[in-house]
mmCIF file of C-alpha atoms in Angstrom:
data_model
loop_
_atom_site.group_PDB
_atom_site.id
_atom_site.type_symbol
_atom_site.label_atom_id
_atom_site.label_comp_id
_atom_site.label_asym_id
_atom_site.label_seq_id
_atom_site.Cartn_x
_atom_site.Cartn_y
_atom_site.Cartn_z
ATOM 1 C CA ILE A 299 -12.011 -6.534 13.156
ATOM 2 C CA ARG A 300 -10.707 -4.155 15.802
ATOM 3 C CA PRO A 301 -9.539 -0.657 14.872
ATOM 4 C CA ARG A 302 -5.981 0.110 15.982
ATOM 5 C CA ALA A 303 -4.114 3.225 17.002
ATOM 6 C CA ALA A 304 -2.514 5.252 14.212
ATOM 7 C CA SER A 305 1.006 4.498 15.414
ATOM 8 C CA ARG A 306 2.273 1.490 17.298
ATOM 9 C CA GLY A 307 5.406 -0.470 18.097
ATOM 10 C CA LEU A 308 6.480 -3.639 16.334
ATOM 11 C CA GLY A 309 8.095 -5.207 19.368
ATOM 12 C CA ASP A 310 11.485 -6.123 17.865
ATOM 13 C CA GLY A 311 13.535 -2.979 18.368
ATOM 14 C CA ASP A 312 10.286 -0.998 18.760
ATOM 15 C CA LYS A 313 10.149 0.163 15.133
ATOM 16 C CA ARG A 314 7.133 2.455 14.947
ATOM 17 C CA GLN A 315 4.365 1.770 12.466
ATOM 18 C CA VAL A 316 2.222 4.325 10.689
ATOM 19 C CA LEU A 317 -1.345 3.635 9.562
ATOM 20 C CA LEU A 318 -1.921 4.229 5.840
ATOM 21 C CA GLU A 319 -4.991 4.735 3.665
ATOM 22 C CA VAL A 320 -5.359 4.357 -0.088
ATOM 23 C CA ALA A 321 -5.623 7.877 -1.501
ATOM 24 C CA GLU A 322 -5.642 7.269 -5.248
ATOM 25 C CA ILE A 323 -4.484 5.126 -8.141
ATOM 26 C CA ARG A 324 -3.286 7.226 -11.037
ATOM 27 C CA THR A 325 -2.474 5.983 -14.545
ATOM 28 C CA LYS A 326 -0.121 8.000 -16.733
ATOM 29 C CA PRO A 327 -1.931 8.625 -20.048
ATOM 30 C CA VAL A 328 0.917 7.960 -22.495
ATOM 31 C CA SER A 329 2.826 5.138 -20.803
ATOM 32 C CA GLY A 330 -0.088 3.503 -18.984
ATOM 33 C CA ALA A 331 2.124 3.147 -15.890
ATOM 34 C CA ALA A 332 0.146 3.210 -12.642
ATOM 35 C CA VAL A 333 1.036 4.850 -9.338
ATOM 36 C CA LEU A 334 -0.577 3.879 -6.053
ATOM 37 C CA LEU A 335 -0.749 6.803 -3.634
ATOM 38 C CA LEU A 336 -1.010 5.870 0.043
ATOM 39 C CA ARG A 337 -1.525 8.589 2.661
ATOM 40 C CA GLU A 338 -0.678 8.667 6.337
ATOM 41 C CA ALA A 339 -4.022 8.330 8.148
ATOM 42 C CA ASP A 340 -3.334 11.096 10.661
ATOM 43 C CA GLY A 341 -0.914 13.246 8.709
ATOM 44 C CA ARG A 342 0.216 14.769 5.432
ATOM 45 C CA ARG A 343 2.861 12.291 4.342
ATOM 46 C CA HIS A 344 2.209 10.114 1.295
ATOM 47 C CA LEU A 345 3.897 7.146 -0.363
ATOM 48 C CA ALA A 346 3.919 6.774 -4.150
ATOM 49 C CA LEU A 347 4.482 3.254 -5.490
ATOM 50 C CA TRP A 348 4.666 2.288 -9.150
ATOM 51 C CA ILE A 349 2.484 -0.797 -9.575
ATOM 52 C CA ALA A 350 1.855 -3.297 -12.349
ATOM 53 C CA ASP A 351 -1.479 -3.548 -14.158
ATOM 54 C CA PRO A 352 -2.736 -6.737 -12.432
ATOM 55 C CA GLU A 353 -2.206 -5.205 -8.981
ATOM 56 C CA LYS A 354 -3.758 -1.917 -10.126
ATOM 57 C CA THR A 355 -6.846 -3.849 -11.217
ATOM 58 C CA ALA A 356 -6.933 -5.913 -8.004
ATOM 59 C CA ILE A 357 -6.730 -2.788 -5.825
ATOM 60 C CA ALA A 358 -9.305 -0.882 -7.894
ATOM 61 C CA ASP A 359 -11.690 -3.868 -7.778
ATOM 62 C CA ALA A 360 -11.366 -4.023 -3.980
ATOM 63 C CA ILE A 361 -11.957 -0.267 -3.628
ATOM 64 C CA ASN A 362 -15.015 -0.486 -5.894
ATOM 65 C CA GLU A 363 -16.150 -3.700 -4.151
ATOM 66 C CA THR A 364 -16.282 -5.474 -7.510
ATOM 67 C CA GLU A 365 -16.975 -9.192 -7.065
ATOM 68 C CA PRO A 366 -15.434 -11.390 -9.753
ATOM 69 C CA VAL A 367 -17.463 -14.293 -11.109
ATOM 70 C CA ARG A 368 -14.736 -16.624 -9.796
ATOM 71 C CA PRO A 369 -12.217 -15.693 -7.079
ATOM 72 C CA LEU A 370 -8.975 -14.196 -8.331
ATOM 73 C CA THR A 371 -5.642 -14.707 -6.540
ATOM 74 C CA HIS A 372 -6.073 -11.928 -3.944
ATOM 75 C CA ASP A 373 -9.671 -13.011 -3.295
ATOM 76 C CA LEU A 374 -8.603 -16.627 -2.776
ATOM 77 C CA LEU A 375 -5.770 -15.672 -0.407
ATOM 78 C CA ALA A 376 -8.019 -13.342 1.600
ATOM 79 C CA ARG A 377 -10.657 -16.056 1.974
ATOM 80 C CA ALA A 378 -8.054 -18.642 3.023
ATOM 81 C CA ILE A 379 -6.564 -16.268 5.618
ATOM 82 C CA ALA A 380 -10.015 -15.403 6.973
ATOM 83 C CA VAL A 381 -10.887 -19.085 7.396
ATOM 84 C CA LEU A 382 -7.531 -20.427 8.617
ATOM 85 C CA CYS A 383 -6.110 -17.650 10.817
ATOM 86 C CA GLU A 384 -7.386 -16.969 14.299
ATOM 87 C CA GLU A 385 -5.431 -13.723 14.718
ATOM 88 C CA GLU A 386 -5.945 -10.661 12.567
ATOM 89 C CA PRO A 387 -3.285 -10.562 9.843
ATOM 90 C CA GLN A 388 -1.035 -7.531 9.495
ATOM 91 C CA CYS A 389 0.009 -5.972 6.188
ATOM 92 C CA ILE A 390 3.188 -3.934 6.674
ATOM 93 C CA ILE A 391 5.370 -2.056 4.186
ATOM 94 C CA THR A 392 8.768 -2.597 5.759
ATOM 95 C CA LYS A 393 11.468 -0.967 3.624
ATOM 96 C CA VAL A 394 12.621 0.503 0.334
ATOM 97 C CA GLU A 395 16.043 -0.458 -1.042
ATOM 98 C CA ASP A 396 17.368 0.764 -4.380
ATOM 99 C CA GLY A 397 13.865 1.730 -5.480
ATOM 100 C CA ILE A 398 12.416 -1.676 -4.621
ATOM 101 C CA TRP A 399 9.637 -1.763 -2.025
ATOM 102 C CA PHE A 400 9.335 -4.605 0.499
ATOM 103 C CA GLY A 401 6.545 -5.703 2.778
ATOM 104 C CA GLU A 402 5.443 -8.469 5.066
ATOM 105 C CA LEU A 403 2.226 -10.316 5.653
ATOM 106 C CA VAL A 404 2.236 -11.195 9.353
ATOM 107 C CA LEU A 405 0.147 -14.213 10.331
ATOM 108 C CA GLY A 406 0.591 -14.854 14.041
ATOM 109 C CA ASP A 407 4.304 -15.622 14.494
ATOM 110 C CA MET A 408 4.939 -16.012 10.746
ATOM 111 C CA ARG A 409 6.293 -13.197 8.591
ATOM 112 C CA ILE A 410 5.888 -13.716 4.851
ATOM 113 C CA ASP A 411 7.744 -11.553 2.318
ATOM 114 C CA ALA A 412 5.298 -9.716 0.040
ATOM 115 C CA ARG A 413 5.128 -6.890 -2.463
ATOM 116 C CA PRO A 414 3.355 -3.862 -0.999
ATOM 117 C CA SER A 415 0.908 -3.717 -3.916
ATOM 118 C CA ASP A 416 -0.194 -7.281 -3.113
ATOM 119 C CA LEU A 417 -0.483 -6.374 0.574
ATOM 120 C CA VAL A 418 -2.743 -3.427 -0.260
ATOM 121 C CA ALA A 419 -4.964 -5.585 -2.491
ATOM 122 C CA LEU A 420 -5.157 -8.191 0.281
ATOM 123 C CA ALA A 421 -5.727 -5.696 3.125
ATOM 124 C CA LEU A 422 -8.645 -4.110 1.292
ATOM 125 C CA ARG A 423 -10.304 -7.511 0.905
ATOM 126 C CA LEU A 424 -9.895 -8.763 4.474
ATOM 127 C CA PRO A 425 -10.388 -5.764 5.504
ATOM 128 C CA VAL A 426 -7.424 -4.960 7.745
ATOM 129 C CA PRO A 427 -5.275 -1.841 8.174
ATOM 130 C CA ILE A 428 -2.293 -1.112 5.968
ATOM 131 C CA TRP A 429 0.842 -0.166 7.899
ATOM 132 C CA CYS A 430 4.349 1.006 7.089
ATOM 133 C CA THR A 431 7.350 1.562 9.296
ATOM 134 C CA GLU A 432 8.136 5.092 10.405
ATOM 135 C CA GLU A 433 11.474 4.705 8.634
ATOM 136 C CA VAL A 434 9.765 4.025 5.285
ATOM 137 C CA ILE A 435 7.465 7.034 5.433
ATOM 138 C CA SER A 436 10.249 9.268 6.771
ATOM 139 C CA THR A 437 12.656 8.364 3.968
ATOM 140 C CA ALA A 438 10.355 7.651 1.008
ATOM 141 C CA GLY A 439 7.360 9.792 1.910
ATOM 142 C CA ILE A 440 6.180 12.828 -0.008
ATOM 143 C CA LEU A 441 4.915 15.695 2.152
ATOM 144 C CA LEU A 442 1.808 17.288 0.677
ATOM 145 C CA ASP A 443 0.930 20.478 2.563
ATOM 146 C CA ALA A 444 -2.374 21.367 0.938
ATOM 147 C CA GLY A 445 -5.868 20.225 1.902
ATOM 148 C CA PRO A 446 -7.114 16.862 0.591
ATOM 149 C CA GLU A 447 -8.421 18.168 -2.746
ATOM 150 C CA ASP A 448 -5.393 20.400 -3.343
ATOM 151 C CA ALA A 449 -3.010 17.649 -2.223
ATOM 152 C CA LEU A 450 -4.336 15.274 -4.849
ATOM 153 C CA GLU A 451 -4.080 17.969 -7.501
ATOM 154 C CA GLU A 452 -0.504 18.726 -6.368
ATOM 155 C CA PHE A 453 0.295 15.022 -6.617
ATOM 156 C CA ARG A 454 -1.246 14.825 -10.094
ATOM 157 C CA HIS A 455 1.098 17.607 -11.213
ATOM 158 C CA PHE A 456 3.995 15.728 -9.627
ATOM 159 C CA LEU A 457 3.040 12.624 -11.647
ATOM 160 C CA ASP A 458 2.880 14.619 -14.871
ATOM 161 C CA ASP A 459 6.569 15.472 -14.484
ATOM 162 C CA VAL A 460 7.925 12.167 -13.191
ATOM 163 C CA SER A 461 8.729 8.876 -14.876
ATOM 164 C CA PRO A 462 9.166 5.340 -13.513
ATOM 165 C CA ASP A 463 12.920 5.709 -14.094
ATOM 166 C CA ASP A 464 13.011 8.356 -11.346
ATOM 167 C CA PHE A 465 12.156 5.598 -8.842
ATOM 168 C CA GLY A 466 14.493 2.815 -9.889
ATOM 169 C CA PRO A 467 13.371 -0.558 -11.300
ATOM 170 C CA GLY A 468 10.003 -0.759 -13.041
ATOM 171 C CA PRO A 469 6.626 -1.863 -11.682
ATOM 172 C CA SER A 470 7.291 -5.584 -11.966
ATOM 173 C CA THR A 471 9.883 -5.414 -9.190
ATOM 174 C CA SER A 472 9.057 -2.308 -7.157
ATOM 175 C CA GLY A 473 5.547 -2.264 -5.718
#
Protein backbone atom coordinates (compact mmCIF):
# COMPACT_ATOMS: atom_id res chain seq x y z
CA ILE A 1 0.00 0.00 0.00
CA ARG A 2 1.43 3.34 -1.08
CA PRO A 3 2.16 6.06 1.47
CA ARG A 4 0.44 9.37 0.71
CA ALA A 5 1.22 13.00 1.37
CA ALA A 6 0.08 14.43 4.70
CA SER A 7 -2.43 16.76 3.07
CA ARG A 8 -4.29 16.35 -0.18
CA GLY A 9 -7.35 17.50 -2.08
CA LEU A 10 -10.60 15.58 -2.30
CA GLY A 11 -11.45 16.73 -5.80
CA ASP A 12 -15.03 17.93 -5.21
CA GLY A 13 -14.57 21.52 -4.11
CA ASP A 14 -10.94 20.72 -3.21
CA LYS A 15 -11.63 20.11 0.49
CA ARG A 16 -8.22 19.46 2.03
CA GLN A 17 -7.57 16.27 3.94
CA VAL A 18 -5.29 15.83 6.92
CA LEU A 19 -3.52 12.57 7.73
CA LEU A 20 -4.24 11.26 11.24
CA GLU A 21 -2.58 8.73 13.54
CA VAL A 22 -4.01 6.94 16.55
CA ALA A 23 -2.41 8.53 19.62
CA GLU A 24 -4.23 6.82 22.48
CA ILE A 25 -7.41 5.23 23.75
CA ARG A 26 -8.26 6.39 27.24
CA THR A 27 -10.94 4.92 29.52
CA LYS A 28 -12.39 7.06 32.29
CA PRO A 29 -12.04 5.07 35.54
CA VAL A 30 -15.45 5.74 37.10
CA SER A 31 -17.75 5.81 34.07
CA GLY A 32 -15.82 3.41 31.84
CA ALA A 33 -16.40 5.76 28.89
CA ALA A 34 -13.64 5.58 26.29
CA VAL A 35 -12.06 8.40 24.29
CA LEU A 36 -10.13 7.81 21.08
CA LEU A 37 -7.41 10.42 20.57
CA LEU A 38 -6.29 10.92 16.97
CA ARG A 39 -3.35 13.23 16.20
CA GLU A 40 -2.47 15.14 13.07
CA ALA A 41 0.50 13.27 11.56
CA ASP A 42 2.53 16.39 10.83
CA GLY A 43 1.20 18.75 13.47
CA ARG A 44 -0.07 19.35 16.98
CA ARG A 45 -3.82 19.19 16.45
CA HIS A 46 -5.77 16.28 17.94
CA LEU A 47 -9.31 14.95 17.69
CA ALA A 48 -11.03 13.40 20.71
CA LEU A 49 -13.94 11.06 19.97
CA TRP A 50 -16.06 9.29 22.56
CA ILE A 51 -16.37 5.67 21.44
CA ALA A 52 -18.40 2.67 22.53
CA ASP A 53 -16.83 -0.40 24.13
CA PRO A 54 -17.01 -2.71 21.07
CA GLU A 55 -15.17 -0.16 18.91
CA LYS A 56 -12.66 0.50 21.70
CA THR A 57 -11.92 -3.23 21.80
CA ALA A 58 -11.74 -3.50 18.00
CA ILE A 59 -9.28 -0.59 17.77
CA ALA A 60 -7.16 -1.84 20.68
CA ASP A 61 -7.04 -5.35 19.16
CA ALA A 62 -5.86 -3.91 15.84
CA ILE A 63 -3.19 -1.77 17.54
CA ASN A 64 -1.98 -4.79 19.54
CA GLU A 65 -2.26 -7.02 16.44
CA THR A 66 -4.48 -9.42 18.37
CA GLU A 67 -5.88 -12.13 16.09
CA PRO A 68 -9.30 -13.43 17.13
CA VAL A 69 -9.97 -17.15 16.88
CA ARG A 70 -12.74 -16.33 14.38
CA PRO A 71 -12.98 -13.07 12.41
CA LEU A 72 -15.01 -10.33 14.06
CA THR A 73 -17.01 -7.76 12.07
CA HIS A 74 -14.12 -5.37 11.34
CA ASP A 75 -11.84 -8.29 10.44
CA LEU A 76 -14.43 -9.71 8.04
CA LEU A 77 -15.03 -6.34 6.36
CA ALA A 78 -11.29 -5.68 6.01
CA ARG A 79 -10.74 -9.09 4.43
CA ALA A 80 -13.66 -8.61 2.03
CA ILE A 81 -12.39 -5.17 0.98
CA ALA A 82 -8.86 -6.49 0.49
CA VAL A 83 -10.11 -9.31 -1.75
CA LEU A 84 -12.82 -7.46 -3.69
CA CYS A 85 -11.44 -3.94 -4.19
CA GLU A 86 -8.75 -3.16 -6.72
CA GLU A 87 -8.19 0.41 -5.49
CA GLU A 88 -6.96 1.28 -2.03
CA PRO A 89 -9.92 2.21 0.18
CA GLN A 90 -10.01 5.57 1.92
CA CYS A 91 -11.21 6.14 5.49
CA ILE A 92 -12.19 9.78 5.95
CA ILE A 93 -13.72 11.62 8.91
CA THR A 94 -15.87 14.13 7.09
CA LYS A 95 -17.78 16.28 9.59
CA VAL A 96 -19.10 16.87 13.09
CA GLU A 97 -22.68 18.10 13.55
CA ASP A 98 -24.28 18.63 16.94
CA GLY A 99 -21.63 16.48 18.60
CA ILE A 100 -22.13 13.60 16.17
CA TRP A 101 -19.13 12.55 14.09
CA PHE A 102 -19.49 11.40 10.47
CA GLY A 103 -17.17 9.58 8.13
CA GLU A 104 -17.01 7.85 4.80
CA LEU A 105 -15.46 4.67 3.53
CA VAL A 106 -14.49 5.40 -0.07
CA LEU A 107 -14.27 2.37 -2.36
CA GLY A 108 -13.48 3.55 -5.87
CA ASP A 109 -16.44 5.75 -6.88
CA MET A 110 -18.60 4.63 -3.94
CA ARG A 111 -18.87 6.61 -0.72
CA ILE A 112 -20.35 4.70 2.21
CA ASP A 113 -21.49 6.48 5.38
CA ALA A 114 -19.59 5.20 8.43
CA ARG A 115 -18.88 6.03 12.05
CA PRO A 116 -15.31 7.28 12.50
CA SER A 117 -14.61 4.68 15.20
CA ASP A 118 -15.48 1.92 12.72
CA LEU A 119 -13.30 3.59 10.08
CA VAL A 120 -10.33 3.65 12.47
CA ALA A 121 -10.81 -0.03 13.37
CA LEU A 122 -11.02 -0.87 9.66
CA ALA A 123 -8.09 1.34 8.58
CA LEU A 124 -5.80 -0.27 11.15
CA ARG A 125 -6.64 -3.73 9.79
CA LEU A 126 -6.23 -3.01 6.08
CA PRO A 127 -3.78 -1.06 6.81
CA VAL A 128 -4.61 2.26 5.14
CA PRO A 129 -4.26 5.88 6.28
CA ILE A 130 -6.90 7.62 8.36
CA TRP A 131 -7.89 11.03 7.02
CA CYS A 132 -10.12 13.90 8.11
CA THR A 133 -11.12 17.07 6.35
CA GLU A 134 -9.28 20.26 7.21
CA GLU A 135 -12.63 21.68 8.31
CA VAL A 136 -13.09 18.91 10.90
CA ILE A 137 -9.68 19.32 12.49
CA SER A 138 -9.93 23.13 12.35
CA THR A 139 -13.30 23.21 14.12
CA ALA A 140 -13.19 20.15 16.40
CA GLY A 141 -9.46 19.80 16.93
CA ILE A 142 -7.66 20.28 20.23
CA LEU A 143 -4.28 22.01 19.97
CA LEU A 144 -1.71 20.41 22.24
CA ASP A 145 1.46 22.52 22.37
CA ALA A 146 3.72 20.27 24.41
CA GLY A 147 6.01 17.49 23.21
CA PRO A 148 4.52 14.02 22.63
CA GLU A 149 4.88 12.81 26.23
CA ASP A 150 3.68 16.10 27.73
CA ALA A 151 0.85 16.34 25.19
CA LEU A 152 -0.55 13.00 26.26
CA GLU A 153 -0.28 13.98 29.91
CA GLU A 154 -2.01 17.30 29.12
CA PHE A 155 -4.76 15.38 27.35
CA ARG A 156 -5.13 12.99 30.29
CA HIS A 157 -5.73 15.99 32.56
CA PHE A 158 -8.26 17.31 30.05
CA LEU A 159 -10.10 13.96 30.20
CA ASP A 160 -10.14 14.01 33.99
CA ASP A 161 -12.20 17.21 33.89
CA VAL A 162 -14.52 16.46 30.98
CA SER A 163 -17.61 14.31 30.63
CA PRO A 164 -19.37 12.80 27.60
CA ASP A 165 -22.13 15.40 28.06
CA ASP A 166 -19.63 18.12 27.10
CA PHE A 167 -19.55 16.64 23.58
CA GLY A 168 -23.22 16.07 22.87
CA PRO A 169 -24.85 12.65 22.37
CA GLY A 170 -23.20 9.62 23.95
CA PRO A 171 -20.81 7.08 22.42
CA SER A 172 -23.49 5.04 20.68
CA THR A 173 -24.18 7.88 18.25
CA SER A 174 -21.04 10.02 18.20
CA GLY A 175 -17.89 8.16 17.21
